[in-house]
């Protein structure tokens, strides 16, 4: 086989894989719309669930999911931002900096169930937080930390050197450069990282299933020690009742709501990321 033939084979293989991936995504979206849209009814997003989830809406489950997501990002963002700024602005390039970067990717590849187990032992048992929304939020904060770090690091490293050189020419200290130049210029990158972190937190189930959530019996947490209802738990429990068509229909509807939430966050992150790319090109 000559070089042109090999190139055509490789391009054909890559094109086939790409088409299969796109087709899989389209199929998932089509199935969710076909199954979930008929289950939506008037007030589905603004009514509380009834009859153990077989009727009503998902207002409290959606609110609980948003509480966990928002709290996790608020806890994780300062740590991720501080770590990235230390590595990029204070730490000299070398093996140690590369080692810290590799640790981030290793943490990102850790199975989520291990986060739930270790997180519950530490936050729930050792710190006596129990099964609560605080425990779940802290576990999610650790889980999305690598996602935030990677996104923030890309934004900071993509900043042209001319901005740092201008700050040095003006006599700004390293901390003043970070506060007055780097953070304002990387604003859209920070927002992108936050949105991606929220999207990942919205899709996690295993880590919070037995540490933060409950299926029924509560509406919203009244204290730091209370559990919280979530869309993930709602979908999982209802889907197990395959013999009950009402439960399955409600599960599809809740799944469509969760998918829509993740889809909105992903689109928003893509829009902000496009803004970062445009500014870097300028």
XYZ file of N, CA and C in Angstrom, residues 21-279:
777
model
N -19.904 8.506 16.574
C -20.040 9.268 17.819
C -21.171 10.282 17.713
N -21.205 10.994 16.594
C -22.279 11.973 16.391
C -23.634 11.282 16.341
N -23.699 10.137 15.648
C -24.961 9.388 15.553
C -25.418 8.912 16.934
N -24.454 8.490 17.767
C -24.801 8.057 19.123
C -25.378 9.202 19.933
N -24.757 10.375 19.823
C -25.258 11.540 20.544
C -26.653 11.926 20.059
N -26.838 11.928 18.750
C -28.152 12.264 18.192
C -29.204 11.250 18.636
N -28.821 9.967 18.674
C -29.753 8.921 19.092
C -30.173 9.110 20.549
N -29.200 9.437 21.405
C -29.530 9.659 22.819
C -30.472 10.842 22.975
N -30.171 11.940 22.288
C -31.039 13.116 22.372
C -32.433 12.813 21.829
N -32.498 12.061 20.724
C -33.792 11.727 20.127
C -34.614 10.852 21.064
N -33.971 9.868 21.680
C -34.694 8.978 22.604
C -35.188 9.753 23.816
N -34.335 10.633 24.357
C -34.749 11.417 25.512
C -35.923 12.320 25.176
N -35.900 12.927 24.002
C -37.010 13.788 23.610
C -38.273 12.980 23.367
N -38.123 11.830 22.705
C -39.289 11.005 22.390
C -39.925 10.436 23.651
N -39.104 10.031 24.614
C -39.629 9.427 25.839
C -39.975 10.464 26.907
N -39.166 11.517 26.972
C -39.339 12.454 28.057
C -40.361 13.541 27.807
N -40.455 14.019 26.563
C -41.365 15.138 26.283
C -42.828 14.798 26.559
N -43.319 13.608 26.161
C -44.725 13.289 26.485
C -44.991 13.221 27.982
N -43.949 12.945 28.777
C -44.151 12.847 30.223
C -44.276 14.203 30.880
N -43.831 15.253 30.188
C -43.945 16.588 30.747
C -45.390 17.059 30.689
N -45.809 17.664 31.762
C -47.167 18.202 31.804
C -47.116 19.604 32.380
N -48.239 20.246 32.370
C -48.297 21.621 32.839
C -47.869 21.705 34.307
N -46.907 22.530 34.550
C -46.428 22.691 35.916
C -45.439 21.640 36.368
N -44.926 20.815 35.449
C -44.004 19.746 35.842
C -42.769 20.304 36.536
N -42.308 21.442 36.065
C -41.110 22.042 36.649
C -41.398 22.795 37.947
N -42.681 23.062 38.241
C -43.008 23.923 39.379
C -43.944 23.253 40.375
N -44.113 21.945 40.289
C -44.932 21.204 41.237
C -44.062 20.216 42.000
N -44.457 19.915 43.231
C -43.727 18.918 43.996
C -44.201 17.517 43.622
N -43.344 16.542 43.791
C -43.698 15.172 43.443
C -44.733 14.619 44.412
N -45.566 13.740 43.907
C -46.626 13.128 44.695
C -46.642 11.623 44.459
N -47.266 10.914 45.384
C -47.410 9.465 45.277
C -46.052 8.802 45.030
N -45.073 9.164 45.865
C -43.715 8.615 45.769
C -43.119 8.787 44.370
N -43.348 9.962 43.789
C -42.752 10.290 42.504
C -43.549 9.870 41.294
N -44.643 9.131 41.475
C -45.420 8.664 40.326
C -46.277 9.763 39.717
N -46.414 10.872 40.413
C -47.207 11.991 39.909
C -46.544 13.288 40.372
N -47.086 14.410 39.903
C -46.544 15.699 40.285
C -45.350 16.094 39.442
N -44.526 16.979 40.001
C -43.390 17.500 39.260
C -42.077 17.252 39.966
N -41.102 18.077 39.640
C -39.739 17.873 40.159
C -39.139 19.178 40.674
N -39.967 20.049 41.230
C -39.477 21.346 41.663
C -38.420 21.222 42.759
N -38.678 20.368 43.751
C -37.731 20.240 44.857
C -36.501 19.431 44.444
N -36.684 18.474 43.556
C -35.526 17.720 43.063
C -34.600 18.620 42.253
N -35.182 19.479 41.435
C -34.376 20.420 40.662
C -33.671 21.416 41.576
N -34.392 21.916 42.572
C -33.788 22.861 43.517
C -32.666 22.197 44.302
N -32.872 20.946 44.723
C -31.826 20.237 45.449
C -30.581 20.017 44.616
N -30.779 19.679 43.343
C -29.645 19.506 42.444
C -28.873 20.809 42.288
N -29.589 21.906 42.130
C -28.927 23.216 41.988
C -28.181 23.617 43.264
N -28.728 23.259 44.416
C -28.059 23.567 45.683
C -26.725 22.840 45.769
N -26.732 21.546 45.453
C -25.481 20.786 45.490
C -24.469 21.330 44.495
N -24.936 21.630 43.277
C -24.036 22.133 42.243
C -23.417 23.469 42.637
N -24.253 24.405 43.063
C -23.766 25.748 43.379
C -22.813 25.723 44.570
N -23.153 24.960 45.604
C -22.287 24.878 46.781
C -20.955 24.240 46.439
N -20.992 23.184 45.611
C -19.753 22.513 45.215
C -18.829 23.458 44.457
N -19.373 24.232 43.539
C -18.547 25.169 42.769
C -17.992 26.268 43.667
N -18.795 26.770 44.579
C -18.326 27.823 45.490
C -17.181 27.330 46.372
N -17.208 26.047 46.740
C -16.134 25.490 47.565
C -14.904 25.157 46.737
N -15.109 24.714 45.513
C -13.997 24.229 44.689
C -13.278 25.339 43.937
N -13.990 26.382 43.534
C -13.402 27.423 42.699
C -12.211 28.125 43.353
N -12.295 28.568 44.609
C -11.119 29.238 45.202
C -9.894 28.328 45.253
N -10.098 27.043 45.556
C -8.968 26.110 45.624
C -8.361 25.913 44.242
N -9.215 25.694 43.244
C -8.730 25.477 41.879
C -8.012 26.709 41.349
N -8.588 27.890 41.569
C -7.979 29.126 41.071
C -6.652 29.397 41.755
N -6.603 29.204 43.063
C -5.352 29.414 43.780
C -4.267 28.441 43.344
N -4.652 27.182 43.127
C -3.685 26.181 42.676
C -3.135 26.512 41.296
N -4.015 26.930 40.389
C -3.585 27.258 39.033
C -2.674 28.480 39.035
N -3.031 29.503 39.780
C -2.195 30.713 39.823
C -0.828 30.427 40.443
N -0.790 29.553 41.439
C 0.494 29.195 42.039
C 1.371 28.452 41.038
N 0.772 27.513 40.302
C 1.546 26.720 39.355
C 2.021 27.547 38.160
N 1.184 28.457 37.691
C 1.519 29.190 36.470
C 2.303 30.467 36.731
N 2.093 31.116 37.877
C 2.697 32.422 38.110
C 3.858 32.398 39.103
N 3.862 31.439 40.005
C 4.906 31.416 41.027
C 5.864 30.234 40.889
N 5.370 29.126 40.347
C 6.188 27.923 40.255
C 6.920 27.883 38.922
N 8.207 27.699 38.960
C 9.002 27.661 37.735
C 8.735 26.368 36.975
N 8.776 26.414 35.643
C 8.578 25.193 34.858
C 9.634 24.149 35.216
N 9.189 22.922 35.369
C 10.106 21.847 35.735
C 9.353 20.577 36.045
N 10.062 19.631 36.627
C 9.469 18.325 36.904
C 8.372 18.406 37.960
N 8.583 19.252 38.962
C 7.576 19.341 40.016
C 6.266 19.924 39.493
N 6.366 20.927 38.653
C 5.165 21.517 38.050
C 4.465 20.500 37.149
N 5.240 19.739 36.381
C 4.666 18.687 35.545
C 4.009 17.612 36.399
N 4.627 17.292 37.533
C 4.080 16.289 38.442
C 2.728 16.737 38.986
N 2.606 17.999 39.362
C 1.322 18.515 39.866
C 0.248 18.458 38.780
N 0.636 18.746 37.550
C -0.316 18.678 36.447
C -0.794 17.248 36.229
N 0.129 16.283 36.305
C -0.242 14.883 36.131
C -1.151 14.408 37.261
N -0.917 14.895 38.459
C -1.790 14.538 39.573
C -3.226 14.994 39.318
N -3.369 16.143 38.688
C -4.705 16.641 38.354
C -5.430 15.682 37.424
N -4.726 15.190 36.405
C -5.348 14.254 35.465
C -5.648 12.913 36.129
N -4.777 12.473 37.045
C -5.039 11.227 37.769
C -6.286 11.369 38.630
N -6.410 12.500 39.290
C -7.593 12.748 40.121
C -8.854 12.781 39.269
N -8.754 13.311 38.065
C -9.902 13.386 37.168
C -10.335 11.998 36.699
N -9.379 11.048 36.654
C -9.690 9.692 36.188
C -10.127 8.758 37.308
N -10.134 9.239 38.540
C -10.528 8.394 39.668
C -12.019 8.070 39.590
N -12.416 6.801 39.781
C -13.848 6.437 39.743
C -14.658 7.236 40.755
N -15.827 7.659 40.346
C -16.637 8.524 41.208
C -17.105 7.822 42.477
N -17.291 6.503 42.408
C -17.756 5.795 43.598
C -16.719 5.869 44.709
N -15.436 5.959 44.336
C -14.381 6.085 45.344
C -14.433 7.449 46.015
N -14.766 8.470 45.240
C -14.962 9.793 45.841
C -16.078 9.734 46.884
N -17.166 9.051 46.521
C -18.278 8.948 47.454
C -17.909 8.198 48.717
N -17.158 7.087 48.571
C -16.774 6.281 49.726
C -15.818 7.033 50.642
N -14.719 7.537 50.060
C -13.731 8.257 50.867
C -14.323 9.551 51.421
N -15.114 10.240 50.585
C -15.715 11.485 51.038
C -16.680 11.280 52.182
N -17.457 10.201 52.125
C -18.391 9.944 53.228
C -17.646 9.585 54.512
N -16.572 8.791 54.382
C -15.799 8.430 55.567
C -15.175 9.665 56.215
N -14.703 10.606 55.375
C -14.042 11.777 55.925
C -15.048 12.835 56.380
N -15.909 13.273 55.448
C -16.852 14.349 55.780
C -18.031 13.846 56.627
N -18.574 12.690 56.244
C -19.763 12.205 56.929
C -19.502 11.589 58.275
N -18.413 10.778 58.384
C -18.137 10.065 59.625
C -17.133 10.825 60.489
N -15.950 11.116 59.913
C -14.908 11.750 60.710
C -15.307 13.159 61.145
N -15.856 13.949 60.217
C -16.293 15.308 60.552
C -17.731 15.350 61.055
N -18.374 14.186 61.124
C -19.718 14.046 61.705
C -20.768 14.881 60.979
N -20.623 15.001 59.644
C -21.635 15.714 58.864
C -22.799 14.806 58.487
N -22.587 13.483 58.538
C -23.657 12.542 58.241
C -24.084 12.571 56.786
N -25.249 11.984 56.528
C -25.849 12.023 55.199
C -26.567 13.365 55.057
N -25.952 14.292 54.370
C -26.494 15.645 54.296
C -26.060 16.304 53.005
N -26.701 17.420 52.715
C -26.347 18.161 51.504
C -24.957 18.771 51.612
N -24.506 19.032 52.828
C -23.150 19.545 53.007
C -22.124 18.490 52.627
N -22.336 17.252 53.082
C -21.429 16.162 52.722
C -21.384 15.973 51.212
N -22.556 15.943 50.573
C -22.604 15.771 49.123
C -21.942 16.916 48.382
N -22.127 18.135 48.858
C -21.517 19.291 48.193
C -19.999 19.254 48.287
N -19.480 18.881 49.449
C -18.034 18.811 49.616
C -17.429 17.699 48.760
N -18.124 16.573 48.655
C -17.639 15.484 47.794
C -17.632 15.938 46.332
N -18.701 16.574 45.898
C -18.751 17.079 44.527
C -17.677 18.143 44.289
N -17.391 18.945 45.302
C -16.359 19.974 45.164
C -14.999 19.342 44.866
N -14.692 18.244 45.543
C -13.429 17.548 45.284
C -13.450 16.912 43.898
N -14.608 16.391 43.486
C -14.716 15.716 42.199
C -14.527 16.672 41.029
N -15.096 17.855 41.116
C -15.017 18.783 39.980
C -13.760 19.635 40.027
N -12.948 19.472 41.079
C -11.705 20.244 41.193
C -10.795 20.060 39.979
N -10.563 18.833 39.482
C -9.706 18.693 38.289
C -10.280 19.383 37.056
N -11.598 19.297 36.870
C -12.231 19.949 35.729
C -12.014 21.454 35.769
N -12.188 22.031 36.933
C -11.965 23.468 37.082
C -10.494 23.823 36.862
N -9.600 23.021 37.409
C -8.175 23.317 37.276
C -7.727 23.290 35.821
N -8.146 22.280 35.078
C -7.736 22.169 33.673
C -8.249 23.355 32.878
N -9.517 23.708 33.071
C -10.098 24.819 32.326
C -9.440 26.147 32.693
N -9.203 26.358 33.975
C -8.576 27.607 34.407
C -7.131 27.684 33.947
N -6.408 26.565 33.987
C -5.019 26.573 33.553
C -4.918 26.912 32.070
N -5.813 26.353 31.274
C -5.802 26.665 29.846
C -6.052 28.150 29.608
N -6.961 28.722 30.386
C -7.261 30.144 30.212
C -6.067 31.019 30.601
N -5.413 30.680 31.706
C -4.274 31.483 32.161
C -3.083 31.321 31.225
N -2.799 30.081 30.812
C -1.651 29.847 29.931
C -1.870 30.411 28.534
N -3.142 30.576 28.134
C -3.424 31.142 26.814
C -3.280 32.655 26.776
N -3.100 33.275 27.937
C -2.956 34.727 27.987
C -1.620 35.129 27.359
N -1.635 36.003 26.371
C -0.367 36.405 25.714
C 0.624 37.006 26.709
N 1.898 36.787 26.459
C 2.949 37.282 27.351
C 3.019 38.810 27.387
N 2.452 39.455 26.360
C 2.551 40.916 26.322
C 1.835 41.563 27.510
N 0.802 40.886 28.036
C 0.103 41.450 29.188
C 1.000 41.411 30.425
N 1.684 40.298 30.628
C 2.590 40.199 31.770
C 3.765 41.167 31.611
N 4.271 41.273 30.395
C 5.391 42.195 30.152
C 4.981 43.645 30.400
N 3.751 43.977 30.039
C 3.268 45.340 30.299
C 3.170 45.597 31.799
N 2.713 44.586 32.547
C 2.639 44.736 33.993
C 4.002 44.896 34.625
N 4.978 44.142 34.140
C 6.345 44.270 34.657
C 6.924 45.640 34.319
N 6.617 46.136 33.122
C 7.113 47.453 32.724
C 6.539 48.562 33.600
N 5.328 48.352 34.090
C 4.699 49.341 34.962
C 5.141 49.196 36.414
N 5.956 48.196 36.694
C 6.458 48.006 38.044
C 5.497 47.299 38.970
N 4.535 46.575 38.429
C 3.573 45.863 39.263
C 4.213 44.625 39.879
N 3.868 44.361 41.113
C 4.335 43.138 41.759
C 3.586 41.939 41.171
N 4.040 40.731 41.527
C 3.394 39.528 40.995
C 1.922 39.447 41.411
N 1.648 39.755 42.672
C 0.267 39.720 43.145
C -0.572 40.797 42.479
N 0.027 41.979 42.227
C -0.710 43.045 41.555
C -1.003 42.681 40.112
N -0.081 41.993 39.449
C -0.330 41.527 38.088
C -1.497 40.550 38.050
N -1.540 39.660 39.033
C -2.630 38.679 39.078
C -3.963 39.388 39.261
N -3.997 40.338 40.186
C -5.260 41.007 40.516
C -5.719 41.963 39.426
N -4.783 42.692 38.816
C -5.156 43.751 37.879
C -5.105 43.341 36.410
N -4.352 42.285 36.094
C -4.185 41.915 34.688
C -4.703 40.516 34.392
N -4.155 39.524 35.098
C -4.436 38.136 34.744
C -5.898 37.768 34.996
N -6.392 38.048 36.185
C -7.781 37.678 36.487
C -8.797 38.398 35.597
N -8.678 39.715 35.380
C -9.635 40.354 34.463
C -9.569 39.809 33.043
N -8.353 39.535 32.554
C -8.217 39.037 31.193
C -8.689 37.587 31.057
N -8.660 36.844 32.143
C -9.070 35.432 32.121
C -10.496 35.240 32.642
N -11.259 36.318 32.700
C -12.602 36.234 33.281
C -13.472 35.206 32.558
N -13.481 35.252 31.238
C -14.325 34.325 30.487
C -13.845 32.884 30.637
N -12.546 32.694 30.780
C -12.044 31.355 31.033
C -12.480 30.827 32.387
N -12.507 31.700 33.385
C -12.976 31.292 34.713
C -14.450 30.910 34.653
N -15.243 31.714 33.957
C -16.667 31.409 33.822
C -16.873 30.085 33.086
N -16.062 29.838 32.062
C -16.145 28.574 31.333
C -15.855 27.400 32.253
N -14.825 27.514 33.068
C -14.505 26.452 34.010
C -15.618 26.205 35.007
N -16.229 27.280 35.495
C -17.343 27.144 36.432
C -18.516 26.415 35.780
N -18.846 26.783 34.559
C -19.965 26.150 33.876
C -19.691 24.677 33.591
N -18.467 24.349 33.199
C -18.116 22.950 32.977
C -18.154 22.162 34.282
N -17.704 22.797 35.362
C -17.784 22.144 36.662
C -19.217 21.900 37.083
N -20.091 22.859 36.837
C -21.510 22.691 37.144
C -22.120 21.565 36.316
N -21.738 21.507 35.048
C -22.278 20.456 34.175
C -21.860 19.070 34.659
N -20.593 18.934 35.083
C -20.169 17.633 35.579
C -20.858 17.295 36.899
N -20.983 18.272 37.785
C -21.645 18.025 39.058
C -23.090 17.600 38.853
N -23.740 18.148 37.833
C -25.134 17.807 37.569
C -25.289 16.364 37.123
N -24.254 15.784 36.529
C -24.368 14.425 36.020
C -23.912 13.351 36.974
N -23.442 13.715 38.161
C -22.930 12.723 39.100
C -24.055 12.117 39.937
N -24.004 10.803 40.097
C -25.010 10.098 40.886
C -24.378 9.247 41.968
N -23.377 8.438 41.583
C -22.815 7.466 42.507
C -22.254 8.115 43.766
N -21.589 9.244 43.608
C -20.909 9.868 44.742
C -21.867 10.472 45.759
N -23.081 10.827 45.333
C -24.008 11.489 46.251
C -25.202 10.622 46.607
N -25.299 9.437 45.981
C -26.477 8.593 46.170
C -26.706 8.253 47.637
N -25.635 7.870 48.346
C -25.765 7.446 49.735
C -25.125 8.417 50.709
N -24.789 9.603 50.244
C -24.128 10.568 51.123
C -24.891 11.870 51.286
N -25.799 12.179 50.362
C -26.418 13.505 50.412
C -27.900 13.515 50.098
N -28.414 12.485 49.449
C -29.758 12.590 48.887
C -30.755 11.660 49.569
N -31.994 11.954 49.341
C -33.094 11.101 49.775
C -34.170 11.141 48.715
N -34.941 10.082 48.609
C -35.932 10.016 47.538
C -37.213 10.753 47.893
N -37.694 10.579 49.090
C -38.966 11.204 49.476
C -38.926 11.540 50.961
N -39.898 12.321 51.370
C -40.025 12.639 52.783
C -39.564 14.039 53.145
N -38.782 14.703 52.289
C -38.342 16.060 52.568
C -38.551 16.914 51.325
N -38.551 18.201 51.527
C -38.671 19.128 50.400
C -37.335 19.817 50.153
N -36.946 20.706 51.039
C -35.644 21.350 50.967
C -34.972 21.254 52.333
N -33.652 21.220 52.392
C -32.966 21.103 53.691
C -33.227 22.318 54.573
N -33.454 22.040 55.840
C -33.698 23.100 56.806
C -32.484 23.383 57.676
N -31.487 22.518 57.601
C -30.267 22.709 58.379
C -29.105 22.081 57.627
N -27.904 22.242 58.161
C -26.715 21.695 57.511
C -26.680 20.172 57.547
N -27.438 19.562 58.436
C -27.401 18.106 58.596
C -28.510 17.396 57.834
N -29.311 18.125 57.079
C -30.423 17.513 56.349
C -29.976 17.036 54.975
N -30.537 15.896 54.516
C -30.305 15.490 53.120
C -31.136 16.338 52.178
N -30.992 16.107 50.892
C -31.674 16.926 49.903
C -32.146 16.041 48.757
N -33.335 16.273 48.220
C -33.764 15.502 47.041
C -33.043 16.001 45.789
N -32.728 15.090 44.881
C -32.043 15.457 43.641
C -32.690 14.754 42.461
N -32.479 15.300 41.288
C -32.993 14.679 40.071
C -32.349 13.320 39.824
N -31.064 13.195 40.139
C -30.368 11.944 39.896
C -30.996 10.797 40.688
N -31.224 11.013 41.984
C -31.835 9.987 42.822
C -33.268 9.723 42.390
N -33.973 10.773 42.045
C -35.360 10.650 41.601
C -35.455 9.753 40.365
N -34.574 9.983 39.411
C -34.580 9.185 38.180
C -34.225 7.735 38.476
N -33.192 7.521 39.281
C -32.711 6.173 39.559
C -33.771 5.328 40.256
N -34.424 5.882 41.254
C -35.425 5.120 42.002
C -36.645 4.831 41.146
N -37.113 5.817 40.398
C -38.286 5.602 39.557
C -38.002 4.615 38.427
N -36.803 4.645 37.882
C -36.465 3.739 36.788
C -36.422 2.286 37.238
N -36.231 2.051 38.525
C -36.215 0.683 39.032
C -37.607 0.065 39.082
N -38.638 0.910 39.004
C -40.006 0.407 39.009
C -40.485 0.238 37.567
N -39.824 -0.676 36.855
C -40.115 -0.853 35.427
C -41.523 -1.372 35.177
N -42.124 -2.032 36.163
C -43.464 -2.585 35.974
C -44.547 -1.516 36.071
N -44.206 -0.342 36.551
C -45.176 0.739 36.707
C -44.941 1.776 35.615
N -45.825 1.867 34.623
C -45.610 2.822 33.524
C -45.593 4.274 33.979
N -46.342 4.601 35.036
C -46.341 5.979 35.522
C -44.973 6.361 36.085
N -44.349 5.446 36.820
C -43.026 5.719 37.383
C -41.986 5.892 36.279
N -42.049 5.015 35.277
C -41.093 5.101 34.174
C -41.283 6.401 33.402
N -42.529 6.790 33.187
C -42.798 8.038 32.473
C -42.257 9.240 33.242
N -42.438 9.246 34.563
C -41.902 10.335 35.377
C -40.376 10.346 35.352
N -39.773 9.154 35.305
C -38.312 9.077 35.231
C -37.802 9.685 33.926
N -38.490 9.394 32.813
C -38.087 9.976 31.534
C -38.222 11.494 31.561
N -39.305 11.987 32.160
C -39.494 13.435 32.251
C -38.415 14.102 33.082
N -38.082 13.500 34.232
C -37.021 14.052 35.070
C -35.669 13.962 34.365
N -35.461 12.882 33.616
C -34.217 12.744 32.859
C -34.068 13.827 31.807
N -35.168 14.172 31.160
C -35.125 15.232 30.158
C -34.809 16.578 30.805
N -35.345 16.813 31.994
C -35.039 18.058 32.713
C -33.554 18.114 33.058
N -33.000 17.005 33.557
C -31.582 16.965 33.900
C -30.714 17.138 32.657
N -31.097 16.480 31.567
C -30.347 16.628 30.321
C -30.391 18.066 29.818
N -31.555 18.686 29.917
C -31.672 20.081 29.503
C -30.798 20.993 30.338
N -30.716 20.715 31.643
C -29.875 21.526 32.524
C -28.400 21.401 32.130
N -27.946 20.169 31.899
C -26.550 19.956 31.496
C -26.291 20.559 30.124
N -27.252 20.438 29.219
C -27.101 20.957 27.868
C -26.971 22.475 27.878
N -27.762 23.140 28.701
C -27.688 24.596 28.805
C -26.329 25.032 29.344
N -25.858 24.352 30.381
C -24.555 24.689 30.952
C -23.428 24.455 29.951
N -23.523 23.359 29.186
C -22.488 23.054 28.203
C -22.479 24.085 27.082
N -23.651 24.473 26.603
C -23.727 25.490 25.564
C -23.181 26.826 26.056
N -23.511 27.167 27.296
C -23.004 28.419 27.847
C -21.479 28.381 27.964
N -20.935 27.226 28.393
C -19.479 27.089 28.477
C -18.835 27.196 27.105
N -19.469 26.610 26.096
C -18.945 26.697 24.736
C -18.950 28.134 24.236
N -20.005 28.870 24.563
C -20.092 30.261 24.135
C -18.989 31.101 24.789
N -18.776 30.905 26.092
C -17.720 31.648 26.771
C -16.344 31.225 26.283
N -16.176 29.945 25.988
C -14.883 29.481 25.491
C -14.589 30.080 24.116
N -15.607 30.203 23.286
C -15.425 30.843 21.994
C -15.007 32.294 22.158
N -15.540 32.955 23.185
C -15.161 34.346 23.451
C -13.683 34.417 23.872
N -13.216 33.437 24.640
C -11.818 33.412 25.061
C -10.910 33.245 23.849
N -11.276 32.333 22.938
C -10.470 32.083 21.744
C -10.389 33.327 20.864
N -11.532 34.011 20.726
C -11.556 35.216 19.918
C -10.663 36.295 20.503
N -10.700 36.451 21.835
C -9.900 37.489 22.466
C -8.406 37.158 22.374
